[in-house]
Coordinates of C-alpha atoms in Angstrom, one line a residue:
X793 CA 0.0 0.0 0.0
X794 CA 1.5 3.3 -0.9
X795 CA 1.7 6.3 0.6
X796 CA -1.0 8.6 -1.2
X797 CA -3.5 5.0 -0.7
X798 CA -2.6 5.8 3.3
X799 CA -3.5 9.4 3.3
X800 CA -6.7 9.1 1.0
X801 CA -7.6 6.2 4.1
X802 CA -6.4 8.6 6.8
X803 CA -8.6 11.6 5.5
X804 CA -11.6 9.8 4.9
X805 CA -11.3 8.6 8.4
X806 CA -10.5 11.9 9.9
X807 CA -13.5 13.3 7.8
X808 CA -15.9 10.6 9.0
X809 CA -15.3 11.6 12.8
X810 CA -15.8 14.7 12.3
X811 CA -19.3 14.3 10.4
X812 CA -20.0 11.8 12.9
X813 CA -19.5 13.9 16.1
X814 CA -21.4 16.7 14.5
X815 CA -24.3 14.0 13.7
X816 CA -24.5 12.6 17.0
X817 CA -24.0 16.1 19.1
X818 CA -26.6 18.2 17.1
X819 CA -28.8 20.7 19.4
X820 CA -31.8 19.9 20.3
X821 CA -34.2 22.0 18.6
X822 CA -32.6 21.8 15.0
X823 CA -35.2 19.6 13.8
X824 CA -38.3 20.8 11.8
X825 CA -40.5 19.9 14.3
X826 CA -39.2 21.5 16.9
X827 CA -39.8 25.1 14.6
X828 CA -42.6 26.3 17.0
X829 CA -39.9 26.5 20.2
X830 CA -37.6 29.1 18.1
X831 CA -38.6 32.0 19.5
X832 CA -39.1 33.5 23.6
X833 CA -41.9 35.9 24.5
X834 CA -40.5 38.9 26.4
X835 CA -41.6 42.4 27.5
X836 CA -41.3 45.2 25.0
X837 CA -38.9 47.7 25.6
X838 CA -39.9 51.0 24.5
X839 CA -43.6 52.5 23.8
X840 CA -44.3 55.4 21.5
X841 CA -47.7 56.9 22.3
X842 CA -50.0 60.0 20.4
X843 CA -52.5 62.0 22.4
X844 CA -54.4 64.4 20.1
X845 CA -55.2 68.2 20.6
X846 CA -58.5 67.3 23.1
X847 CA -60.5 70.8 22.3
X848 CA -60.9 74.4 21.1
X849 CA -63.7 75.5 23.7
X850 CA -61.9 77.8 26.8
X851 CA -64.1 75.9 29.0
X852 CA -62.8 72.5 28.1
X853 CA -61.5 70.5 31.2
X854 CA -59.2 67.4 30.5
X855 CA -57.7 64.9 31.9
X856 CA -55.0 62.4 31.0
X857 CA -54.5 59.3 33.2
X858 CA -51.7 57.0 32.2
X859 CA -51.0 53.4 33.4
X860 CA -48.6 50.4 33.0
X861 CA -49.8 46.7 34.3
X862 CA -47.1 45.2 36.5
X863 CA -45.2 42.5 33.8
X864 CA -43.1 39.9 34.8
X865 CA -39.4 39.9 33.1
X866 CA -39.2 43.1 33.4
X867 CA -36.0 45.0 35.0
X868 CA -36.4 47.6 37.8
X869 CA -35.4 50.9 34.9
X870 CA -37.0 52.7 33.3
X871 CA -39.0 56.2 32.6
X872 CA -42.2 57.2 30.9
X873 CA -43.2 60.9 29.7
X874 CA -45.7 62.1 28.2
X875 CA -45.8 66.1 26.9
X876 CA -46.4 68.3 24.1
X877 CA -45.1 68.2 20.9
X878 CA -43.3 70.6 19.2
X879 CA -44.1 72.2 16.5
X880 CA -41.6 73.2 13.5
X881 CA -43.5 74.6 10.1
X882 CA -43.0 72.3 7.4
X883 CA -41.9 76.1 5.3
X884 CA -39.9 78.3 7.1
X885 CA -42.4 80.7 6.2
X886 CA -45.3 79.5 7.7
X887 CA -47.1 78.0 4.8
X888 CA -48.3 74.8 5.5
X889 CA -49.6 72.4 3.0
X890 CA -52.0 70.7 5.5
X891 CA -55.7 72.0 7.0
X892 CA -56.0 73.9 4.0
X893 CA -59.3 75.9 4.2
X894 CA -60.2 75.1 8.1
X895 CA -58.2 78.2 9.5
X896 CA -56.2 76.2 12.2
X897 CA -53.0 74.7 12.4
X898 CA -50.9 72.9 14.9
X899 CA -50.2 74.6 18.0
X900 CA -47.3 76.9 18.2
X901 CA -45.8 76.5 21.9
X902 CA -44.9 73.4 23.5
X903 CA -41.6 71.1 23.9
X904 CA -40.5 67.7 22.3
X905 CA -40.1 66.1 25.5
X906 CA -41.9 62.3 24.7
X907 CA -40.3 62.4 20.9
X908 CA -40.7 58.5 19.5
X909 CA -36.9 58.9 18.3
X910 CA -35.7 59.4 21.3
X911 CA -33.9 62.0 20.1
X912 CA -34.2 64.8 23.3
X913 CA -31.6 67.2 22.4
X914 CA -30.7 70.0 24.4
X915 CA -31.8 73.0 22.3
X916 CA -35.3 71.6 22.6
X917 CA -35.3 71.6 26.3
X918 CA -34.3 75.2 26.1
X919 CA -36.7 78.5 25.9
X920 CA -36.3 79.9 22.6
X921 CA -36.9 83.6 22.2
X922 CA -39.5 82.7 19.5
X923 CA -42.9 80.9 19.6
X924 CA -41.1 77.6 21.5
X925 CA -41.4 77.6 25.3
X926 CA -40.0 75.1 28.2
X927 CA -42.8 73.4 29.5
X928 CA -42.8 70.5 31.9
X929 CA -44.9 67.2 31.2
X930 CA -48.3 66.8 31.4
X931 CA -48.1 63.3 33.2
X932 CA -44.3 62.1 34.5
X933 CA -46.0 57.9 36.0
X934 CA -43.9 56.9 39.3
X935 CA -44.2 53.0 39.2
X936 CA -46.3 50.2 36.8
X937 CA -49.0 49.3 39.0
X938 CA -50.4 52.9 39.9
X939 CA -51.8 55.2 37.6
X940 CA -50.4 58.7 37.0
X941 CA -52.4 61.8 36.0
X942 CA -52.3 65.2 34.9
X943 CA -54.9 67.9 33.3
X944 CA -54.8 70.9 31.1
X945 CA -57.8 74.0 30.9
X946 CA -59.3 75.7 27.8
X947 CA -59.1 75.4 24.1
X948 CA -54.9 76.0 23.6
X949 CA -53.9 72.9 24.9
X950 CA -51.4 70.8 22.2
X951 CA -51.3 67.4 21.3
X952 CA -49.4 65.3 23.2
X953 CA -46.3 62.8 22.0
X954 CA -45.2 60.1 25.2
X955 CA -42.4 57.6 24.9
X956 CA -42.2 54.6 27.6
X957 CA -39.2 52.8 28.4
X958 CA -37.8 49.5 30.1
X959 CA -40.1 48.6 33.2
X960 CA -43.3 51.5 31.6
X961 CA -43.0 50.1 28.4
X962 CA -45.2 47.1 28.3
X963 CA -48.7 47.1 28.0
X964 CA -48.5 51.6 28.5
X965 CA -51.8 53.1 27.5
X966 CA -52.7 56.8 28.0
X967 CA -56.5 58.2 28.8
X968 CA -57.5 61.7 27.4
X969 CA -60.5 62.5 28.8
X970 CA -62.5 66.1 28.2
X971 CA -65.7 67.5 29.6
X972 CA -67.4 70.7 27.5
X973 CA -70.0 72.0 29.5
X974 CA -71.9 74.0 26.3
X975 CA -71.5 74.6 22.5
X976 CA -70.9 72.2 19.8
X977 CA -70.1 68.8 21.2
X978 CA -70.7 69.5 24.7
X979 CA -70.7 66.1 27.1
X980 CA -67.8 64.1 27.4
X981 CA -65.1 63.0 24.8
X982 CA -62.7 60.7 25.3
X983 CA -59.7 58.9 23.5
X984 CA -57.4 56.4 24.1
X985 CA -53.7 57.5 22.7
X986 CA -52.5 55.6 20.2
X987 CA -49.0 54.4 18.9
X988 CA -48.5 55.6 15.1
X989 CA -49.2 54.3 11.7
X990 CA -49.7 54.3 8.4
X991 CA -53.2 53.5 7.5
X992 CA -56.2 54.3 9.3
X993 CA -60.5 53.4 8.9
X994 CA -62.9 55.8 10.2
X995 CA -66.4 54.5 9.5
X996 CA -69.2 57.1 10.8
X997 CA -67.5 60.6 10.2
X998 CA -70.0 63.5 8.9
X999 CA -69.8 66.2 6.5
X1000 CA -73.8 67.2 7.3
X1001 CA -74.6 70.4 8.2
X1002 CA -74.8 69.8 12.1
X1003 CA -71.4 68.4 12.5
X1004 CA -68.4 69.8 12.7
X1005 CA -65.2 66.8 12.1
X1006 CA -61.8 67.3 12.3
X1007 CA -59.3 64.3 11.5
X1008 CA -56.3 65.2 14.2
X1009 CA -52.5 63.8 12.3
X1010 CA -49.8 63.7 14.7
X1011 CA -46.5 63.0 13.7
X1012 CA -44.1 61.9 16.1
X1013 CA -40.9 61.8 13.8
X1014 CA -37.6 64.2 13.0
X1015 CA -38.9 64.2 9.4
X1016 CA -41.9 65.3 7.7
X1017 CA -44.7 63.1 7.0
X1018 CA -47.2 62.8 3.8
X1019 CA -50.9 62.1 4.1
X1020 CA -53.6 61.1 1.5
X1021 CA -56.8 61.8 2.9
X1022 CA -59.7 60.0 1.2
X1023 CA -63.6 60.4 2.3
X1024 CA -66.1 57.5 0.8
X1025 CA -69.8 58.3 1.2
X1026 CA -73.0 56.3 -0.1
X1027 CA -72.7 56.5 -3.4
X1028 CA -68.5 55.8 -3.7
X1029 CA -65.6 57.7 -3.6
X1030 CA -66.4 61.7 -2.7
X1031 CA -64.3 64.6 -4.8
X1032 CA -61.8 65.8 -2.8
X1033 CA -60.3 69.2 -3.2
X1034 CA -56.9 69.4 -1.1
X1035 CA -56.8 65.7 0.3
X1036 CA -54.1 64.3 -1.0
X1037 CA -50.3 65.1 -0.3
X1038 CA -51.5 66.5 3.3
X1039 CA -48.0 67.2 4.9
X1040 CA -47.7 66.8 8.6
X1041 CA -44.7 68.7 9.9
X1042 CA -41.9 66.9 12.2
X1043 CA -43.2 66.6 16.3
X1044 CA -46.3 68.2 15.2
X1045 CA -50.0 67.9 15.0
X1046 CA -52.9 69.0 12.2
X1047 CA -56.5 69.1 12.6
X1048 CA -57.8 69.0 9.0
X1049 CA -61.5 70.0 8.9
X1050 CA -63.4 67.1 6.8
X1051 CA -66.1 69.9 5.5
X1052 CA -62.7 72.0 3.2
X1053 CA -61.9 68.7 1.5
X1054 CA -64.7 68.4 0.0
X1055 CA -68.2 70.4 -1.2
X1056 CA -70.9 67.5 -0.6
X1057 CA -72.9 67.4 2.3
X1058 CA -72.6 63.5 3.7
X1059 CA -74.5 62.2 6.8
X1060 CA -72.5 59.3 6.9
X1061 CA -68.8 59.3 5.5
X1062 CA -66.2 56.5 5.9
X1063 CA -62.7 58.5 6.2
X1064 CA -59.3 56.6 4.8
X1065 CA -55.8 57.9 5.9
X1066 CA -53.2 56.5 4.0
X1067 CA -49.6 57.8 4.7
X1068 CA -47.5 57.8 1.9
X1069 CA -44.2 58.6 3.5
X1070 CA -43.0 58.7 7.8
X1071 CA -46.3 57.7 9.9
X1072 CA -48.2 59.6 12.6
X1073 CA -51.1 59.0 15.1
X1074 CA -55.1 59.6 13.4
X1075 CA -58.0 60.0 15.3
X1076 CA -61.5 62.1 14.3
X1077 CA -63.1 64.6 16.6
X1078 CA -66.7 64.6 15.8
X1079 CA -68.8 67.1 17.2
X1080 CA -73.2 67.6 17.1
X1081 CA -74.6 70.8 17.6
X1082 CA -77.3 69.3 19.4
X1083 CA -76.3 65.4 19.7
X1084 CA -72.8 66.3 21.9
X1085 CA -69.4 64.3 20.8
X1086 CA -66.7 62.4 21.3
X1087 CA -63.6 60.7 19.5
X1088 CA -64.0 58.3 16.5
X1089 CA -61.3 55.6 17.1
X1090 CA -59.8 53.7 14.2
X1091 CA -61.4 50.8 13.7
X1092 CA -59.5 47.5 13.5
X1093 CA -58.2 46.4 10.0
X1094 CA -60.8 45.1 7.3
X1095 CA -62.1 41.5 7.7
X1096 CA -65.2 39.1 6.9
X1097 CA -66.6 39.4 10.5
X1098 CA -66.2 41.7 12.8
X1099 CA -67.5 42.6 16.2
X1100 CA -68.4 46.0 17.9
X1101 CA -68.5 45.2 21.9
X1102 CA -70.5 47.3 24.6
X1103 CA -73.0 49.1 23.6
X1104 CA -74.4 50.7 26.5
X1105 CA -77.6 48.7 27.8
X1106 CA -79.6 52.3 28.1
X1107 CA -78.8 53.6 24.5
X1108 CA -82.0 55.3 22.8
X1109 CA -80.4 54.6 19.1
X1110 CA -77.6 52.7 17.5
X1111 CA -76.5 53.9 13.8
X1112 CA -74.3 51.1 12.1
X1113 CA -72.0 52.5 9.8
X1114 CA -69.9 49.6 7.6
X1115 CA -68.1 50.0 4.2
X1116 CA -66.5 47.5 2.1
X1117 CA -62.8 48.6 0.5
X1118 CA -62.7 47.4 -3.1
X1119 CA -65.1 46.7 -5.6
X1120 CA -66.8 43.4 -4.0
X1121 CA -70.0 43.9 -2.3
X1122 CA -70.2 42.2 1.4
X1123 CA -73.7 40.9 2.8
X1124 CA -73.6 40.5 6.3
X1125 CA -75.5 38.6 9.0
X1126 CA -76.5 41.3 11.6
X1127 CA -76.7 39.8 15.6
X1128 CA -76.8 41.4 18.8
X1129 CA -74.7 39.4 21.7
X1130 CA -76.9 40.2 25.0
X1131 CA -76.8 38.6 28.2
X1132 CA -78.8 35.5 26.9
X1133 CA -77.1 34.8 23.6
X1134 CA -76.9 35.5 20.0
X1135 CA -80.0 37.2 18.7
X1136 CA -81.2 38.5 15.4
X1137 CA -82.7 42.3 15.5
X1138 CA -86.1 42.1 14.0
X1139 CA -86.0 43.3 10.8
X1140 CA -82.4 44.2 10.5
X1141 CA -81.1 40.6 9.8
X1142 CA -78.8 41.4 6.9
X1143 CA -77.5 44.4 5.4
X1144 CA -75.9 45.0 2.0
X1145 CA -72.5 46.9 1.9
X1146 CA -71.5 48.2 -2.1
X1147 CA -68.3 47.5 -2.5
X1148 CA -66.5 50.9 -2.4
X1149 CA -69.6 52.9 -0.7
X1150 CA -70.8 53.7 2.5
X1151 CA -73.8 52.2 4.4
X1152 CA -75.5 53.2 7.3
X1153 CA -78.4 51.4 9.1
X1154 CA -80.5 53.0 11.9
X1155 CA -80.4 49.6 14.5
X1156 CA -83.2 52.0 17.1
X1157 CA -82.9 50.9 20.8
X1158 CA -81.4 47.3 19.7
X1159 CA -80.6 46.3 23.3
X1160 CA -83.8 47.2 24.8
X1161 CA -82.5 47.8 28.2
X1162 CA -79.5 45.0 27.9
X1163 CA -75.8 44.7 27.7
X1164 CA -75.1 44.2 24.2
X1165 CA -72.7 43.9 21.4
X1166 CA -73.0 43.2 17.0
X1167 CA -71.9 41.1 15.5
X1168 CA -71.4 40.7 11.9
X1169 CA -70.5 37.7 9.9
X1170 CA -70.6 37.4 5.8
X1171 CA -73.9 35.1 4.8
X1172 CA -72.1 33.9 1.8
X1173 CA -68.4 34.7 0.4
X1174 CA -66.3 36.6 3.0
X1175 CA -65.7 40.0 1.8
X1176 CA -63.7 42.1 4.0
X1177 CA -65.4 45.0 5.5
X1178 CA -64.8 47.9 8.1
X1179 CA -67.4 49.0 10.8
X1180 CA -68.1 51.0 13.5
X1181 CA -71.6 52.3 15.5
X1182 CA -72.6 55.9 16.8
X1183 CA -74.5 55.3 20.2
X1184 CA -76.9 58.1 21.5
X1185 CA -78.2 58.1 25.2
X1186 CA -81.0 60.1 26.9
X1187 CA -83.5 62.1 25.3
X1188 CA -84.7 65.5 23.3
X1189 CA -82.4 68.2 24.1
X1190 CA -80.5 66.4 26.6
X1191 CA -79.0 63.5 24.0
X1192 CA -74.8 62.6 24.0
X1193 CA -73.8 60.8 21.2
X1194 CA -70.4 58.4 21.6
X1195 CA -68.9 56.2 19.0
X1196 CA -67.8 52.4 19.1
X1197 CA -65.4 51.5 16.2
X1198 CA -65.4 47.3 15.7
X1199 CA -62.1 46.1 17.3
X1200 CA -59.7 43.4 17.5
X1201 CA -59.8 41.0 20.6
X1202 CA -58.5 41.6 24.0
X1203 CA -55.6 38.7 23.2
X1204 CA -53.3 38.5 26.2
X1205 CA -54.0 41.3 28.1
X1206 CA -55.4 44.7 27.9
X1207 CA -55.9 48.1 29.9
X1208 CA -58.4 50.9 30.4
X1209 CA -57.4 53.6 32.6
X1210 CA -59.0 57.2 34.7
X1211 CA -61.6 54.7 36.1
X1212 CA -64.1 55.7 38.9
X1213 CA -66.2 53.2 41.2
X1214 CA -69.6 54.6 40.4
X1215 CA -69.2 56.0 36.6
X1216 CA -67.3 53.2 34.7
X1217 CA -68.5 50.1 33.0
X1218 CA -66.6 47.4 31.6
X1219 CA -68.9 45.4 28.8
X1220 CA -67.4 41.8 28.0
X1221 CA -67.9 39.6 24.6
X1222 CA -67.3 35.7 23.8
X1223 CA -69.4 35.5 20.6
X1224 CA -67.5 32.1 19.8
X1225 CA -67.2 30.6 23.1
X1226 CA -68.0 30.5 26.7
X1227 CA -64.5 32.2 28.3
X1228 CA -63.2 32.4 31.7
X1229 CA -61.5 36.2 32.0
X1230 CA -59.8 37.7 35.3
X1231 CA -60.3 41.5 35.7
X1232 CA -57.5 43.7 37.9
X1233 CA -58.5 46.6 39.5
X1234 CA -55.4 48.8 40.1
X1235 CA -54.4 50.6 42.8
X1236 CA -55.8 54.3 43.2
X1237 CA -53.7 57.5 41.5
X1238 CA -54.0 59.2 45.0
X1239 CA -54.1 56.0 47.5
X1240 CA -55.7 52.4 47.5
X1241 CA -54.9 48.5 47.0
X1242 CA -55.5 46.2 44.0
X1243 CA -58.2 43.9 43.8
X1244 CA -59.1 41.3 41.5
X1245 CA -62.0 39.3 39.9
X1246 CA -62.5 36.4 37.4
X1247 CA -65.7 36.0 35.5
X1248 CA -67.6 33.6 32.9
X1249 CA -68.6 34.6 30.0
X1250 CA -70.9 32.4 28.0
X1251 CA -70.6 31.7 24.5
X1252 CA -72.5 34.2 22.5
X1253 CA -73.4 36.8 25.4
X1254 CA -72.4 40.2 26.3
X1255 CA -71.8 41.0 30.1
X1256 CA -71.5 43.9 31.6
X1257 CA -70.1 43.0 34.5
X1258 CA -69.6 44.6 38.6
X1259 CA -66.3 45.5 38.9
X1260 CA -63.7 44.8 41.2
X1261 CA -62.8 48.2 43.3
X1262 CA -59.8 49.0 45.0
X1263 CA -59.9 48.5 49.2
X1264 CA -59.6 52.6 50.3
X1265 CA -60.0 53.9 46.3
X1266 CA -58.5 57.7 45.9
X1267 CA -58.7 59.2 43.0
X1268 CA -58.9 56.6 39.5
X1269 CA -58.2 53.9 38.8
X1270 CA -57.1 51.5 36.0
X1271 CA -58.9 48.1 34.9
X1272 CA -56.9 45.2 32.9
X1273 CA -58.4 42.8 31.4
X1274 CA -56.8 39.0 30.9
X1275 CA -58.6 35.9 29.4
X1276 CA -57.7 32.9 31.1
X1277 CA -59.2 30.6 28.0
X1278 CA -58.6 30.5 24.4
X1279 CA -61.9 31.7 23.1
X1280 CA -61.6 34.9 21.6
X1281 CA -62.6 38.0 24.1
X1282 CA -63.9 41.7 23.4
X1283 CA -63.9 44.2 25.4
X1284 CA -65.2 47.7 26.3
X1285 CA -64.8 50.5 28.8
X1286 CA -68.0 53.1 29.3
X1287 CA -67.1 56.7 31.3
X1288 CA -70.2 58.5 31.9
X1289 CA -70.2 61.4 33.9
X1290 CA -73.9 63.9 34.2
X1291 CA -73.7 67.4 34.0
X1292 CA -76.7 69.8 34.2
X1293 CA -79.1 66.7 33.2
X1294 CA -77.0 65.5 29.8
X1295 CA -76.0 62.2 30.4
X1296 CA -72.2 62.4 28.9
X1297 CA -70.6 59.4 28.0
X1298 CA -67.7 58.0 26.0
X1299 CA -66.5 54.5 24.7
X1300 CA -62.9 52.7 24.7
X1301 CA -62.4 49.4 23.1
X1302 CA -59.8 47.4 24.7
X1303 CA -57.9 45.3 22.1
X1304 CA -54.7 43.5 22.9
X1305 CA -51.7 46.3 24.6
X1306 CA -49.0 44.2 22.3
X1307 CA -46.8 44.5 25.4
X1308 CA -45.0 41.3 25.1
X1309 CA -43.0 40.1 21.6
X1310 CA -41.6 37.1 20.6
X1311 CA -37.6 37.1 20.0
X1312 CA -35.9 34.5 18.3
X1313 CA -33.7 32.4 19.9
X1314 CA -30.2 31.9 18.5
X1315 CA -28.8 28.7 19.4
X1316 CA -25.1 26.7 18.2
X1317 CA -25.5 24.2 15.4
X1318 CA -23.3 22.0 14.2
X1319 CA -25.6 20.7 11.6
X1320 CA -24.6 22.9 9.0
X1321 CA -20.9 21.5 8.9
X1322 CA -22.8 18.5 7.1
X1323 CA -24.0 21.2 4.1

């Protein structure tokens, strides 16, 4: 045997130990099956939120509450702020290209202090000698677990931009709440702050004469951001004067008044904000001469079935409001989730939505003194859709009108905050199963201690149920909300507050806070020597 015979032998050898010991000492996890295991769930570590300019009467009164549930793998850092953003004109001469024709603008004072970027640099925490001034934030929370508040006066006050951080971070959520005692829209309006985006459904926005609708852009970012703004009424797509190319200046927030983008008078509008370049926060003031107002939340993303929870068990009228994006029409099965079950409101069992129009179906006092909650689901081919309702209570001159926007499920865990014992209700729907949910009532803002609740929800009802109250309450508090089951759970929070005989309300969905996210694991493997 020669010598090149014993090194070919000696190689192959050497070769087959090594494949070998990488064969035998693979990780475990490598195989397919074991796909599902890749990845950890872990807190989030930063939260961006957008609180919208809350009102232009001077005798508007509002509140912001913020909260953070306790969460488990969190460290003990951390710092959440929430204050007004800055504003910087998109033209150093003042000419903005956005709110075109509605006379108002952002608001010119205020400091970046929350900026989503992070980015707080030190000639922003300074007075300028212009229309920038130092101002301290609105709400500064102490600890997760106990809810922080602040409040602003009168019709100047900015929007907001907040930014939470290591232990504030998960599951952060922000209540602006304001009472108008008179005018246009007077009751109480309330909003949940949202992080930003870039694309946005408003079902049940107005153009009529009696309303007055402003869609609120906030944009959180160092750069400017671009906005199409398109309006869809009952017979399609409405002609739109200055809608499209809207620019929302860096840290800065634009009211754009629905009634300059467009010369038709529509009861019932479905607005679409599609943001071509950066992102920013949308939310629609809508306010009734005579029929109060409140916030129009976005609506969760466009799907076959949908479902609108809590609907407030002494409303005098619910308006559905649905529209279908594209050219398919949808036909959907209309049911009302009360306390007993799934039930079909006499002569509203269906309704047709045009594909690319708006539809709008006067539902009367569907819940006849009950908890309740629609549900839609297609009859026949699932054609996604988008939805929302407009809820009046009390009657004559002494209505409030509040709107619900259909919403995503609670998932793992959601929060409502600026909670009271006697004016808050919290409205739970399983329309596809019976659930078993546990409730936390947080500790006061001023003083108090946790308490907690679980509850069973049968399939196919709507509950509102008694809430668990802090031992020694002061001041609010906040409610989260945790299914302990599978079965898909919606939720919603009702404020109602009375002043001079108008029963003032206002509406929050509670879908999931997103304050956990799964990281993939990275793990040695010596399987890929083989390849």
């Amino acid at each position: 045997m020669n010598r090149t015979t014993l090194s070919l032998i000696a190689a192959t050898a050497a070769l087959a130990a090594v494949t070998g010991f990488a064969t035998l000492n693979e990780p475990k996890g490598a195989g397919p099956d074991d796909s599902a295991k890749a990845a950890a769930v872990l807190p989030v570590e930063r939260t961006s939120l957008l609180c919208p300019a809350p009102s232009t009467s001077d005798i508007a009164q509002t509140s912001y509450t913020s909260f953070t549930p306790v969460t488990k793998g969190t460290g003990s850092d951390g710092t959440a702020e929430l204050a007004a953003a800055t504003v910087e004109s998109a033209d150093p001469a003042g000419d903005k290209t956005s709110g075109k024709g509605d006379g108002k603008s952002g608001d010119t004072s205020g400091d970046t202090a929350g900026d989503t970027s992070g980015d707080t640099s030190d000639k922003d925490k300074k007075t300028d000698k212009g229309d920038k001034k130092s101002e301290k934030p609105v709400v500064t929370p102490k600890e997760p677990g106990t809810p922080a508040t602040g409040d602003t006066d009168g019709g100047e006050s900015p929007a907001l931009v907040g930014t939470a951080e290591g232990k504030f971070a998960p599951g952060w959520t922000v209540q602006e709440t304001t009472e108008v005692a008179v005018g246009s829209g007077r009751g109480l309006q309330g909003v949940t702050c949202t992080p930003a985006d870039t694309e946005f459904w408003f079902p049940g926005a107005s153009t009529a004469a009696d309303r007055t609708d402003y869609v609120h852009l906030t944009n959180p970012d160092d750069s400017a951001a671009v906005a199409d703004i398109e309006l869809y009424g009952k017979d399609g797509a409405l002609q739109t004067t200055v809608g499209e190319g809207i620019t929302v200046p860096p840290h800065s927030s634009e009211p754009i008044l629905l009634s300059t983008l467009t010369d038709d008078k529509e009861d019932d509008l479905t607005v679409h904000v599609n943001v071509r370049s950066g992102r920013v926060g949308a939310a629609v003031q809508a306010l009734d001469d005579k029929l109060g107002g409140d916030w129009l939340a976005a609506a969760t993303d466009p799907a076959a079935g949908l479902v609108i929870p809590g609907i407030p068990k002494d409303a005098t009228a619910v308006r559905l409001i649905a529209y279908a994006p594209g050219d398919a029409d949808a036909d959907l099965k209309v049911q009302l989730a009360s306390p007993s079950g799934l039930i079909t409101p006499a002569g509203h069992e269906t309704v047709h939505v045009k594909g690319g129009m708006t539809t709008a179906v006067d539902l009367g006092d569907v819940t006849r003194g009950e908890a309740g909650s629609i549900v839609l689901t297609p009859t026949d081919r699932s054609v996604p859709v988008v939805a929302a309702v407009r809820v009046l209570r009390g009657k004559g001159a002494n209505q409030e009108s509040a709107f619900i926007p259909a919403s995503a499920p609670v998932g793992t865990r959601a929060s409502a905050a600026d909670n009271t014992a006697k004016g808050s209700t919290l409205s739970l729907t399983a329309p596809k199963g019976t659930a078993k949910v546990k409730v936390t009532a947080s500790a006061g803002s001023e003083g108090g201690t946790a308490a907690s609740k679980t509850y069973t929800i049968r399939s196919g009802t709507t509950q509102d149920v008694e809430l668990p109250v802090p031992s020694g309450l002061k001041g609010t508090f906040a409610l989260t909300v945790e299914p302990l089951t599978d079965t898909p759970v919606y939720a919603a929070r009702t404020l109602a507050a009375t002043e001079e005989g108008v029963p003032g309300f206002t509406i929050q969905t509670l879908p999931d806070d997103r304050g956990t996210v799964e990281v993939p694991r990275a793990d040695e493997n010596m399987a890929v020597l083989q390849k």
